Short mmCIF file of C-alpha atoms in Angstrom, two decimals:
data_model
loop_
_atom_site.label_atom_id
_atom_site.label_comp_id
_atom_site.label_asym_id
_atom_site.label_seq_id
_atom_site.Cartn_x
_atom_site.Cartn_y
_atom_site.Cartn_z
CA MET A 1 -146.09 121.60 -89.11
CA THR A 2 -146.09 124.33 -91.75
CA ASP A 3 -148.86 126.57 -90.38
CA THR A 4 -146.89 129.82 -90.39
CA LEU A 5 -148.25 133.16 -89.32
CA SER A 6 -147.70 136.50 -90.95
CA PRO A 7 -146.13 139.19 -88.77
CA LEU A 8 -149.45 141.00 -88.43
CA ASP A 9 -151.26 137.80 -87.49
CA SER A 10 -148.60 137.06 -84.91
CA VAL A 11 -149.16 140.34 -83.15
CA ASP A 12 -152.94 140.20 -83.34
CA ALA A 13 -152.98 136.69 -81.96
CA THR A 14 -151.52 137.85 -78.69
CA SER A 15 -154.03 140.63 -78.12
CA PRO A 16 -156.66 140.18 -75.43
CA ALA A 17 -159.23 139.21 -78.02
CA GLY A 18 -157.02 136.56 -79.51
CA GLY A 19 -155.96 134.74 -76.36
CA ASP A 20 -156.89 134.13 -72.77
CA ALA A 21 -154.58 136.69 -71.19
CA ALA A 22 -153.65 140.34 -71.57
CA GLU A 23 -150.85 141.26 -73.96
CA PRO A 24 -147.48 140.82 -72.21
CA GLN A 25 -145.24 143.82 -71.55
CA LYS A 26 -142.51 144.60 -74.06
CA LEU A 27 -138.83 144.43 -73.22
CA LYS A 28 -137.04 147.79 -73.05
CA ARG A 29 -134.65 148.79 -75.86
CA SER A 30 -131.38 149.87 -74.26
CA ILE A 31 -128.58 147.92 -75.99
CA GLY A 32 -126.35 149.22 -78.78
CA VAL A 33 -123.57 147.56 -80.75
CA VAL A 34 -120.98 148.00 -77.97
CA GLY A 35 -123.22 146.73 -75.18
CA GLY A 36 -124.54 143.92 -77.36
CA THR A 37 -121.05 142.88 -78.38
CA LEU A 38 -119.88 142.86 -74.75
CA LEU A 39 -122.82 140.68 -73.75
CA THR A 40 -122.54 138.31 -76.70
CA LEU A 41 -118.76 138.02 -76.39
CA SER A 42 -119.27 137.10 -72.77
CA CYS A 43 -121.86 134.52 -73.76
CA LEU A 44 -119.45 133.13 -76.34
CA THR A 45 -117.21 132.88 -73.25
CA PRO A 46 -113.99 132.82 -75.28
CA ALA A 47 -111.69 132.46 -72.28
CA SER A 48 -113.87 130.03 -70.35
CA SER A 49 -114.35 127.93 -73.48
CA LEU A 50 -110.60 128.05 -74.04
CA PHE A 51 -109.72 127.02 -70.51
CA VAL A 52 -112.61 124.67 -69.68
CA ILE A 53 -113.62 122.89 -72.91
CA VAL A 54 -110.55 123.12 -75.20
CA PRO A 55 -108.35 121.05 -72.79
CA GLY A 56 -110.70 118.11 -73.32
CA SER A 57 -110.27 118.47 -77.08
CA PHE A 58 -106.47 118.19 -76.71
CA ALA A 59 -107.03 114.73 -75.22
CA VAL A 60 -109.10 113.67 -78.26
CA LEU A 61 -107.65 115.63 -81.19
CA GLY A 62 -104.09 116.27 -79.99
CA THR A 63 -102.24 118.77 -82.18
CA GLY A 64 -105.29 118.83 -84.50
CA THR A 65 -107.38 120.81 -82.01
CA ALA A 66 -106.51 124.18 -83.59
CA LEU A 67 -107.34 122.81 -87.06
CA ALA A 68 -110.73 121.53 -85.88
CA LEU A 69 -111.47 124.92 -84.31
CA SER A 70 -110.44 126.69 -87.52
CA ILE A 71 -112.80 124.54 -89.59
CA ALA A 72 -115.61 125.12 -87.10
CA MET A 73 -115.03 128.87 -87.22
CA VAL A 74 -115.27 128.88 -91.02
CA ILE A 75 -118.56 127.00 -90.72
CA CYS A 76 -119.69 129.54 -88.14
CA VAL A 77 -119.16 132.42 -90.58
CA GLY A 78 -121.89 130.94 -92.77
CA VAL A 79 -124.04 130.23 -89.72
CA ALA A 80 -123.52 133.85 -88.58
CA PHE A 81 -124.79 135.09 -91.95
CA CYS A 82 -127.93 133.00 -91.46
CA TYR A 83 -128.42 134.31 -87.91
CA SER A 84 -127.86 137.92 -89.01
CA GLU A 85 -130.43 137.80 -91.79
CA LEU A 86 -133.02 135.94 -89.76
CA GLY A 87 -132.35 137.98 -86.61
CA THR A 88 -133.18 141.23 -88.43
CA LEU A 89 -136.03 139.71 -90.42
CA ILE A 90 -137.60 138.31 -87.25
CA PRO A 91 -136.21 140.34 -84.29
CA SER A 92 -137.67 138.27 -81.47
CA ALA A 93 -136.33 137.21 -78.07
CA GLY A 94 -137.34 133.71 -79.16
CA GLY A 95 -134.27 133.49 -81.37
CA GLU A 96 -134.08 130.29 -83.39
CA TYR A 97 -137.62 129.10 -82.72
CA ALA A 98 -139.11 132.43 -83.84
CA MET A 99 -136.96 132.25 -86.98
CA ALA A 100 -137.93 128.67 -87.81
CA GLY A 101 -141.57 129.09 -86.78
CA SER A 102 -142.10 132.24 -88.84
CA THR A 103 -140.48 130.81 -91.98
CA LEU A 104 -141.08 127.04 -91.81
CA GLY A 105 -144.11 126.56 -89.58
CA LYS A 106 -144.98 126.49 -85.91
CA GLY A 107 -144.24 122.79 -85.51
CA THR A 108 -140.73 123.21 -86.86
CA GLY A 109 -140.33 126.25 -84.64
CA TRP A 110 -141.24 124.12 -81.63
CA LEU A 111 -138.57 121.51 -82.47
CA ALA A 112 -136.00 124.31 -82.89
CA PHE A 113 -137.06 125.70 -79.52
CA ILE A 114 -136.36 122.35 -77.84
CA GLN A 115 -132.82 122.22 -79.25
CA ALA A 116 -132.25 125.81 -78.10
CA LEU A 117 -133.65 124.96 -74.67
CA ILE A 118 -131.25 122.01 -74.35
CA VAL A 119 -128.33 124.28 -75.22
CA VAL A 120 -129.23 127.25 -73.03
CA LEU A 121 -130.02 125.12 -69.99
CA ILE A 122 -127.01 122.80 -70.18
CA VAL A 123 -124.16 125.06 -71.34
CA PRO A 124 -124.02 127.31 -68.22
CA PRO A 125 -123.56 124.38 -65.80
CA ILE A 126 -120.83 122.92 -68.05
CA ILE A 127 -118.91 126.18 -67.89
CA ALA A 128 -119.63 126.70 -64.17
CA LEU A 129 -118.23 123.26 -63.34
CA GLY A 130 -114.77 124.50 -64.33
CA THR A 131 -114.69 127.06 -61.51
CA ALA A 132 -113.21 124.85 -58.79
CA GLN A 133 -110.16 123.88 -60.87
CA TYR A 134 -109.12 127.53 -61.25
CA LEU A 135 -109.85 128.50 -57.65
CA ALA A 136 -107.38 125.85 -56.48
CA PRO A 137 -104.52 128.36 -55.95
CA LEU A 138 -106.64 129.98 -53.20
CA PHE A 139 -108.62 127.08 -51.75
CA ASN A 140 -109.98 123.66 -52.61
CA VAL A 141 -113.70 123.22 -53.15
CA ASN A 142 -115.86 120.45 -54.59
CA ALA A 143 -116.39 121.08 -58.32
CA ASP A 144 -120.14 120.34 -58.21
CA VAL A 145 -120.71 122.63 -55.23
CA ALA A 146 -118.64 125.43 -56.75
CA GLY A 147 -120.54 125.14 -60.03
CA ALA A 148 -123.90 125.27 -58.27
CA ALA A 149 -122.80 128.33 -56.26
CA VAL A 150 -121.72 130.11 -59.46
CA MET A 151 -125.08 129.36 -61.07
CA LEU A 152 -126.98 130.79 -58.09
CA LEU A 153 -124.79 133.92 -58.10
CA ALA A 154 -125.41 134.33 -61.83
CA THR A 155 -129.15 134.07 -61.22
CA VAL A 156 -129.05 136.96 -58.75
CA MET A 157 -126.99 139.07 -61.17
CA GLY A 158 -129.34 138.19 -64.01
CA LEU A 159 -132.18 139.94 -62.19
CA LEU A 160 -130.37 143.31 -62.51
CA ASP A 161 -130.70 145.90 -65.27
CA LEU A 162 -129.12 144.80 -68.56
CA ARG A 163 -127.35 148.12 -68.99
CA ALA A 164 -125.55 147.60 -65.70
CA ASN A 165 -124.77 144.01 -66.64
CA ALA A 166 -123.25 145.10 -69.95
CA TRP A 167 -120.59 147.09 -68.11
CA ILE A 168 -120.04 144.48 -65.39
CA THR A 169 -119.53 141.77 -67.98
CA GLY A 170 -117.35 144.14 -70.00
CA ILE A 171 -114.93 144.42 -67.07
CA PHE A 172 -114.84 140.66 -66.69
CA LEU A 173 -114.35 140.31 -70.44
CA CYS A 174 -111.22 142.49 -70.26
CA LEU A 175 -109.79 140.09 -67.70
CA GLU A 176 -110.61 137.17 -70.00
CA VAL A 177 -108.78 138.78 -72.90
CA ILE A 178 -105.76 139.63 -70.70
CA ALA A 179 -105.50 136.02 -69.49
CA SER A 180 -105.85 134.65 -73.03
CA ALA A 181 -103.26 137.10 -74.39
CA LEU A 182 -100.82 136.19 -71.61
CA VAL A 183 -101.18 132.48 -72.36
CA ALA A 184 -100.69 133.15 -76.07
CA CYS A 185 -97.53 135.23 -75.50
CA LEU A 186 -96.02 132.65 -73.14
CA GLY A 187 -96.89 129.76 -75.43
CA PHE A 188 -95.35 131.36 -78.52
CA ALA A 189 -92.29 132.44 -76.52
CA HIS A 190 -91.69 128.81 -75.48
CA SER A 191 -92.57 127.22 -78.82
CA ASN A 192 -90.71 123.94 -79.28
CA ARG A 193 -92.41 122.25 -82.22
CA SER A 194 -93.15 123.08 -85.85
CA ALA A 195 -96.47 124.54 -86.96
CA SER A 196 -96.77 121.60 -89.37
CA VAL A 197 -97.95 119.40 -86.48
CA MET A 198 -101.29 121.21 -86.66
CA LEU A 199 -101.78 120.28 -90.32
CA HIS A 200 -100.65 116.70 -89.70
CA PRO A 201 -102.36 116.05 -86.34
CA GLN A 202 -100.87 113.64 -83.86
CA LEU A 203 -102.11 112.30 -80.56
CA LEU A 204 -100.26 110.68 -77.67
CA GLY A 205 -101.03 106.95 -77.66
CA ASP A 206 -100.21 104.01 -75.43
CA HIS A 207 -96.67 103.66 -74.06
CA GLY A 208 -95.76 107.15 -75.26
CA HIS A 209 -96.14 106.33 -78.98
CA MET A 210 -97.56 108.97 -81.33
CA ASN A 211 -100.76 108.15 -83.23
CA VAL A 212 -102.12 109.92 -86.31
CA VAL A 213 -105.47 111.67 -85.75
CA THR A 214 -107.78 110.30 -88.45
CA ALA A 215 -110.16 112.35 -90.59
CA GLY A 216 -113.10 110.58 -88.94
CA THR A 217 -111.92 111.66 -85.50
CA MET A 218 -111.49 115.25 -86.72
CA ILE A 219 -115.01 115.34 -88.16
CA ALA A 220 -116.52 113.87 -85.00
CA GLY A 221 -114.64 116.53 -83.01
CA LEU A 222 -116.30 119.31 -85.00
CA ALA A 223 -119.47 119.03 -82.90
CA THR A 224 -117.51 120.00 -79.79
CA ALA A 225 -115.63 122.66 -81.77
CA LEU A 226 -118.96 124.18 -82.85
CA PHE A 227 -120.05 124.07 -79.22
CA ILE A 228 -116.90 125.98 -78.20
CA THR A 229 -117.68 128.85 -80.62
CA GLN A 230 -121.46 128.72 -80.16
CA GLY A 231 -122.23 131.86 -78.13
CA PHE A 232 -122.11 134.40 -80.99
CA SER A 233 -125.79 133.74 -81.69
CA THR A 234 -126.78 135.39 -78.39
CA ALA A 235 -127.36 138.65 -80.25
CA VAL A 236 -130.61 137.37 -81.73
CA TYR A 237 -131.99 136.58 -78.27
CA LEU A 238 -131.41 140.20 -77.31
CA ALA A 239 -132.85 141.62 -80.57
CA GLU A 240 -135.99 142.95 -78.83
CA GLU A 241 -133.78 144.91 -76.43
CA MET A 242 -131.45 146.29 -79.10
CA GLU A 243 -131.74 149.75 -80.58
CA ARG A 244 -132.17 149.62 -84.38
CA PRO A 245 -131.97 145.81 -84.63
CA SER A 246 -131.44 145.84 -88.41
CA HIS A 247 -128.20 147.74 -87.78
CA THR A 248 -127.17 146.31 -84.41
CA VAL A 249 -127.86 142.57 -84.77
CA PRO A 250 -125.63 141.72 -87.78
CA ARG A 251 -122.76 143.87 -86.52
CA THR A 252 -122.99 142.32 -83.07
CA VAL A 253 -123.12 138.77 -84.42
CA LEU A 254 -120.17 139.20 -86.80
CA TRP A 255 -117.99 141.25 -84.42
CA THR A 256 -118.60 138.69 -81.68
CA LEU A 257 -117.65 135.77 -83.91
CA GLY A 258 -114.50 137.46 -85.18
CA ILE A 259 -113.19 138.66 -81.83
CA GLY A 260 -114.23 135.52 -79.96
CA SER A 261 -112.62 133.26 -82.55
CA ALA A 262 -109.32 135.11 -82.22
CA VAL A 263 -109.40 134.93 -78.42
CA ILE A 264 -109.91 131.16 -78.61
CA LEU A 265 -107.82 130.17 -81.62
CA VAL A 266 -104.61 132.16 -81.10
CA PRO A 267 -103.93 130.82 -77.57
CA THR A 268 -104.87 127.31 -78.72
CA ILE A 269 -102.18 127.49 -81.41
CA ALA A 270 -99.71 128.87 -78.86
CA ILE A 271 -100.46 126.06 -76.40
CA THR A 272 -100.09 123.45 -79.16
CA LEU A 273 -96.69 124.77 -80.16
CA GLY A 274 -95.42 125.60 -76.68
CA ALA A 275 -96.58 122.67 -74.54
CA PRO A 276 -93.50 121.24 -72.78
CA SER A 277 -94.34 117.75 -73.98
CA MET A 278 -97.09 115.81 -75.74
CA SER A 279 -98.11 114.33 -72.41
CA ALA A 280 -98.59 117.87 -71.03
CA LEU A 281 -100.69 118.76 -74.08
CA ASP A 282 -102.76 115.59 -73.68
CA ALA A 283 -103.41 116.41 -70.00
CA GLY A 284 -104.62 119.91 -70.94
CA ASP A 285 -103.44 121.50 -67.68
CA ILE A 286 -103.15 125.04 -69.02
CA SER A 287 -102.55 126.71 -65.67
CA GLY A 288 -99.76 124.18 -65.03
CA MET A 289 -98.18 125.07 -68.38
CA VAL A 290 -98.37 128.78 -67.56
CA THR A 291 -96.61 128.14 -64.24
CA ALA A 292 -93.92 126.11 -66.02
CA TRP A 293 -93.45 128.88 -68.61
CA SER A 294 -93.26 131.65 -66.01
CA ASN A 295 -93.78 131.29 -62.24
CA SER A 296 -96.45 130.42 -59.71
CA ALA A 297 -97.60 134.05 -59.30
CA VAL A 298 -98.40 134.35 -63.00
CA GLY A 299 -100.13 130.97 -62.91
CA THR A 300 -102.26 132.09 -60.00
CA PHE A 301 -103.19 135.34 -61.78
CA VAL A 302 -104.28 133.47 -64.91
CA SER A 303 -106.27 130.96 -62.85
CA LEU A 304 -108.16 133.73 -61.04
CA CYS A 305 -108.87 135.53 -64.32
CA ILE A 306 -110.31 132.30 -65.68
CA ALA A 307 -112.48 131.85 -62.59
CA LEU A 308 -113.85 135.38 -63.08
CA ALA A 309 -114.43 134.63 -66.77
CA ILE A 310 -116.52 131.60 -65.82
CA ILE A 311 -118.63 133.67 -63.43
CA ASN A 312 -119.04 136.28 -66.17
CA ALA A 313 -120.13 133.62 -68.66
CA ALA A 314 -122.71 132.22 -66.26
CA ILE A 315 -124.20 135.68 -65.66
CA VAL A 316 -124.64 136.41 -69.36
CA MET A 317 -125.99 132.94 -70.12
CA VAL A 318 -128.64 133.24 -67.42
CA ILE A 319 -129.68 136.56 -69.01
CA GLN A 320 -129.90 134.86 -72.40
CA ASN A 321 -131.77 131.82 -71.12
CA SER A 322 -134.38 133.85 -69.29
CA ARG A 323 -135.20 135.75 -72.51
CA VAL A 324 -135.78 132.48 -74.36
CA LEU A 325 -138.14 131.25 -71.65
CA TYR A 326 -139.85 134.65 -71.46
CA SER A 327 -140.43 134.65 -75.20
CA SER A 328 -141.80 131.08 -75.24
CA ALA A 329 -144.33 132.01 -72.54
CA ARG A 330 -145.30 135.20 -74.34
CA ASP A 331 -145.93 132.99 -77.37
CA LYS A 332 -148.22 130.74 -75.28
CA ALA A 333 -146.07 127.60 -75.19
CA TRP A 334 -147.32 126.52 -71.76
CA PRO A 335 -150.51 126.33 -69.71
CA GLU A 336 -151.76 129.87 -68.97
CA PRO A 337 -150.65 130.16 -65.30
CA VAL A 338 -147.10 129.26 -66.38
CA ASN A 339 -147.24 131.74 -69.27
CA ARG A 340 -148.28 134.55 -66.92
CA ALA A 341 -145.49 133.76 -64.49
CA PHE A 342 -142.72 133.56 -67.10
CA THR A 343 -143.73 136.86 -68.75
CA ASP A 344 -143.89 138.83 -65.49
CA LEU A 345 -141.29 141.64 -65.58
CA SER A 346 -139.58 143.20 -62.60
CA LYS A 347 -140.99 146.69 -62.01
CA LYS A 348 -137.57 148.02 -60.98
CA PHE A 349 -135.26 146.43 -63.55
CA GLY A 350 -137.60 145.37 -66.35
CA SER A 351 -136.15 141.84 -66.40
CA PRO A 352 -138.26 138.64 -66.56
CA TRP A 353 -137.52 137.67 -62.97
CA ILE A 354 -139.47 134.41 -62.71
CA SER A 355 -138.00 133.20 -66.00
CA THR A 356 -134.55 134.07 -64.65
CA LEU A 357 -135.14 131.99 -61.53
CA ALA A 358 -136.59 129.17 -63.62
CA VAL A 359 -133.39 128.77 -65.64
CA GLY A 360 -130.85 129.58 -62.92
CA VAL A 361 -131.99 127.19 -60.22
CA PRO A 362 -132.25 124.11 -62.53
CA GLY A 363 -128.81 125.07 -63.84
CA ALA A 364 -127.46 124.75 -60.31
CA VAL A 365 -129.02 121.28 -60.06
CA LEU A 366 -127.48 120.19 -63.40
CA CYS A 367 -124.02 120.86 -61.93
CA PHE A 368 -124.39 117.47 -60.20
CA VAL A 369 -124.84 115.59 -63.53
CA PRO A 370 -121.69 114.05 -65.15
CA VAL A 371 -120.07 116.74 -67.29
CA ASP A 372 -119.19 114.39 -70.17
CA THR A 373 -122.87 113.57 -70.66
CA LEU A 374 -123.79 117.24 -70.64
CA THR A 375 -121.06 118.16 -73.13
CA ASN A 376 -121.79 115.44 -75.67
CA VAL A 377 -125.55 115.98 -75.68
CA THR A 378 -125.05 119.73 -76.08
CA GLY A 379 -122.75 119.21 -79.06
CA VAL A 380 -125.48 117.25 -80.86
CA ALA A 381 -128.13 119.84 -79.94
CA VAL A 382 -125.97 122.72 -81.24
CA THR A 383 -125.49 120.91 -84.55
CA LEU A 384 -129.24 120.29 -84.88
CA LEU A 385 -130.01 123.89 -83.94
CA TYR A 386 -127.68 125.28 -86.60
CA GLY A 387 -129.38 122.94 -89.06
CA PHE A 388 -132.79 124.42 -88.28
CA VAL A 389 -131.36 127.93 -88.74
CA ALA A 390 -129.83 127.00 -92.11
CA VAL A 391 -133.14 125.61 -93.38
CA ALA A 392 -134.98 128.70 -92.08
CA ALA A 393 -132.49 130.90 -93.96
CA LEU A 394 -133.36 129.07 -97.17
CA ALA A 395 -137.02 130.01 -96.61
CA SER A 396 -136.31 133.60 -95.55
CA ARG A 397 -136.94 135.17 -98.95
CA ARG A 398 -140.34 133.79 -99.78
CA GLY A 399 -143.91 134.94 -99.08
CA ALA A 400 -144.36 137.97 -96.84
CA HIS A 401 -140.65 137.98 -95.96
CA LYS A 402 -139.48 138.42 -99.54
CA HIS A 403 -140.02 142.18 -99.65
CA ASN A 404 -139.03 143.01 -96.07
CA THR A 405 -136.77 146.06 -96.31
CA ALA A 406 -135.88 146.05 -92.59
CA ALA A 407 -133.79 142.89 -92.79
CA TRP A 408 -130.07 142.60 -93.44
CA ARG A 409 -129.47 140.23 -96.38
CA MET A 410 -126.53 137.82 -96.50
CA PRO A 411 -124.22 137.53 -99.52
CA LEU A 412 -124.12 134.35 -101.62
CA TRP A 413 -127.65 133.24 -100.75
CA PRO A 414 -128.79 130.42 -101.11
CA ALA A 415 -125.35 128.79 -101.50
CA VAL A 416 -124.28 129.62 -97.92
CA PRO A 417 -127.16 127.90 -96.07
CA ILE A 418 -127.09 124.92 -98.46
CA VAL A 419 -123.38 124.27 -97.85
CA ILE A 420 -123.78 124.80 -94.10
CA LEU A 421 -126.67 122.33 -93.95
CA ALA A 422 -124.74 119.66 -95.87
CA VAL A 423 -121.71 119.99 -93.58
CA LEU A 424 -123.83 119.87 -90.42
CA LEU A 425 -125.63 116.72 -91.55
CA TYR A 426 -122.30 115.00 -92.15
CA VAL A 427 -120.95 116.10 -88.76
CA LEU A 428 -124.12 114.80 -87.11
CA SER A 429 -123.70 111.40 -88.79
CA GLN A 430 -120.32 111.00 -87.07
CA GLN A 431 -121.58 111.45 -83.49
CA ALA A 432 -121.90 108.67 -80.92
CA VAL A 433 -125.17 106.74 -81.03
CA SER A 434 -125.77 107.24 -77.30
CA ASP A 435 -125.60 111.03 -77.65
CA LEU A 436 -127.95 110.94 -80.64
CA LEU A 437 -130.40 108.77 -78.69
CA ILE A 438 -130.49 111.10 -75.68
CA THR A 439 -131.05 114.20 -77.80
CA GLY A 440 -133.48 112.31 -80.03
CA GLY A 441 -135.47 111.09 -77.01
CA ILE A 442 -135.90 114.64 -75.72
CA THR A 443 -136.94 115.75 -79.20
CA VAL A 444 -139.52 112.96 -79.56
CA ALA A 445 -141.02 113.76 -76.14
CA SER A 446 -141.33 117.42 -77.13
CA LEU A 447 -142.93 116.40 -80.42
CA LEU A 448 -145.60 114.48 -78.48
CA TYR A 449 -146.28 117.62 -76.42
CA TRP A 450 -146.71 119.55 -79.68
CA VAL A 451 -149.05 116.93 -81.18
CA PHE A 452 -151.30 116.39 -78.14
CA TYR A 453 -151.27 119.80 -76.44
CA LEU A 454 -150.07 122.66 -78.63
CA ARG A 455 -151.42 121.78 -82.06
CA PRO A 456 -155.02 121.05 -80.94
CA ARG A 457 -155.01 124.55 -79.34
CA ALA A 458 -153.49 126.30 -82.36
CA GLY A 459 -155.67 129.38 -81.90
CA THR A 460 -154.51 130.11 -78.35
CA ARG A 461 -151.19 128.28 -77.96
CA TRP A 462 -147.75 128.64 -79.53
CA ILE A 463 -148.51 131.95 -81.22
CA ILE A 464 -145.10 133.03 -82.49
CA THR A 465 -144.80 136.76 -81.91
CA VAL A 466 -142.65 139.37 -83.61
CA PRO A 467 -142.91 142.83 -81.99
CA GLU A 468 -145.03 145.12 -84.16
CA ASP A 469 -142.67 148.11 -84.07
CA ASP A 470 -139.95 146.00 -85.67
CA GLN A 471 -141.89 145.41 -88.85
CA GLN A 472 -141.07 148.81 -90.27
CA PRO A 473 -138.14 149.50 -92.63
CA ALA A 474 -134.87 150.45 -90.98
#
């Protein structure tokens, strides 16, 4: 599992002489720091994460939710350093699997790809399933049906030009920030408890009694907290479509993490301090709290902004997911007819249209799977994925990569990836056995595919590709 390829070998292997198909078309470079940040912020989905996933954390972590998010965000700074270095060292639409495969070996890259595939296929339906709740002020609709409809709409939008999508998602992002800022202002204005409750977490127990949130519960909750802040890594999936990736990728990753963290954390603190009661906080009905703090018109406005934020998030995630599938097919992960289909680009928009359909339609189907199962499995997969990235970062300064002048280099290497890896392993050890078994079963099945199909065809399958024009110094 350590048969790595040099950058030159990677490119040559995909030429007509090296495989059984013509070299795939290259994605167009049209994204700068602003456009990339808009897209990655939207994929981080700060408002939709705040309004769809954070309420569930209040029920588990109580007043410790903001503390868990703060710890997760500190961890994510180190993870962002790893992504930034690897994303400029290996600027591929394959993201994590290209990073791990180029530094640790193609087998490891395949296992990283599976974790990324779990995340990018499951996260959009989780977010989309929150749509119905926030459309309630206008009309009632079944949550599963609404989620599926949002996924299909996002698929259509994902077929459009990325430059157009950057501005569309930017408009939606402004609405997200407005809704989040409004919730934060109202929450702080109606604060009725001390900030110390966040450092000494409490949770509503049976018969209205207050229970202390244990350290074990906080650590277990970090997997979901990491999931909430996960989208900042989207920049590396768009690296092949970014102008000057060595400049654009690290700035996009770090700006996204900083802004997204603020949009999530500040309102979470405000809600914790301003919730009318502990039972209201435990229920996590944010739109209900907004109505109680103001009036029904404001509550309706916030709800509709959240619904738009969810649609925005689904659009950007479908764009991201299609690039991962496109890149895996370009790198010969599947039988040749499938590879040709997934790498086919729209002549009008330049987007991988079959890959877009292949991730959008299954996403609509996943909206009918229990959301708790989807959320827990994704939390484990995100933790594993970050672990692969941390290990890849440790190997990023050896061999042919050691003297690469095009890459951005993180400070405090190798201490940062070592600490991140240790923390992630501990968080993983605290997860439910059932969630570990589901994710582990998918991983084992993918490993069998690697052993019996990909590895015996090493010369023509799973050829990890880094675009040749990105091997030059910045």
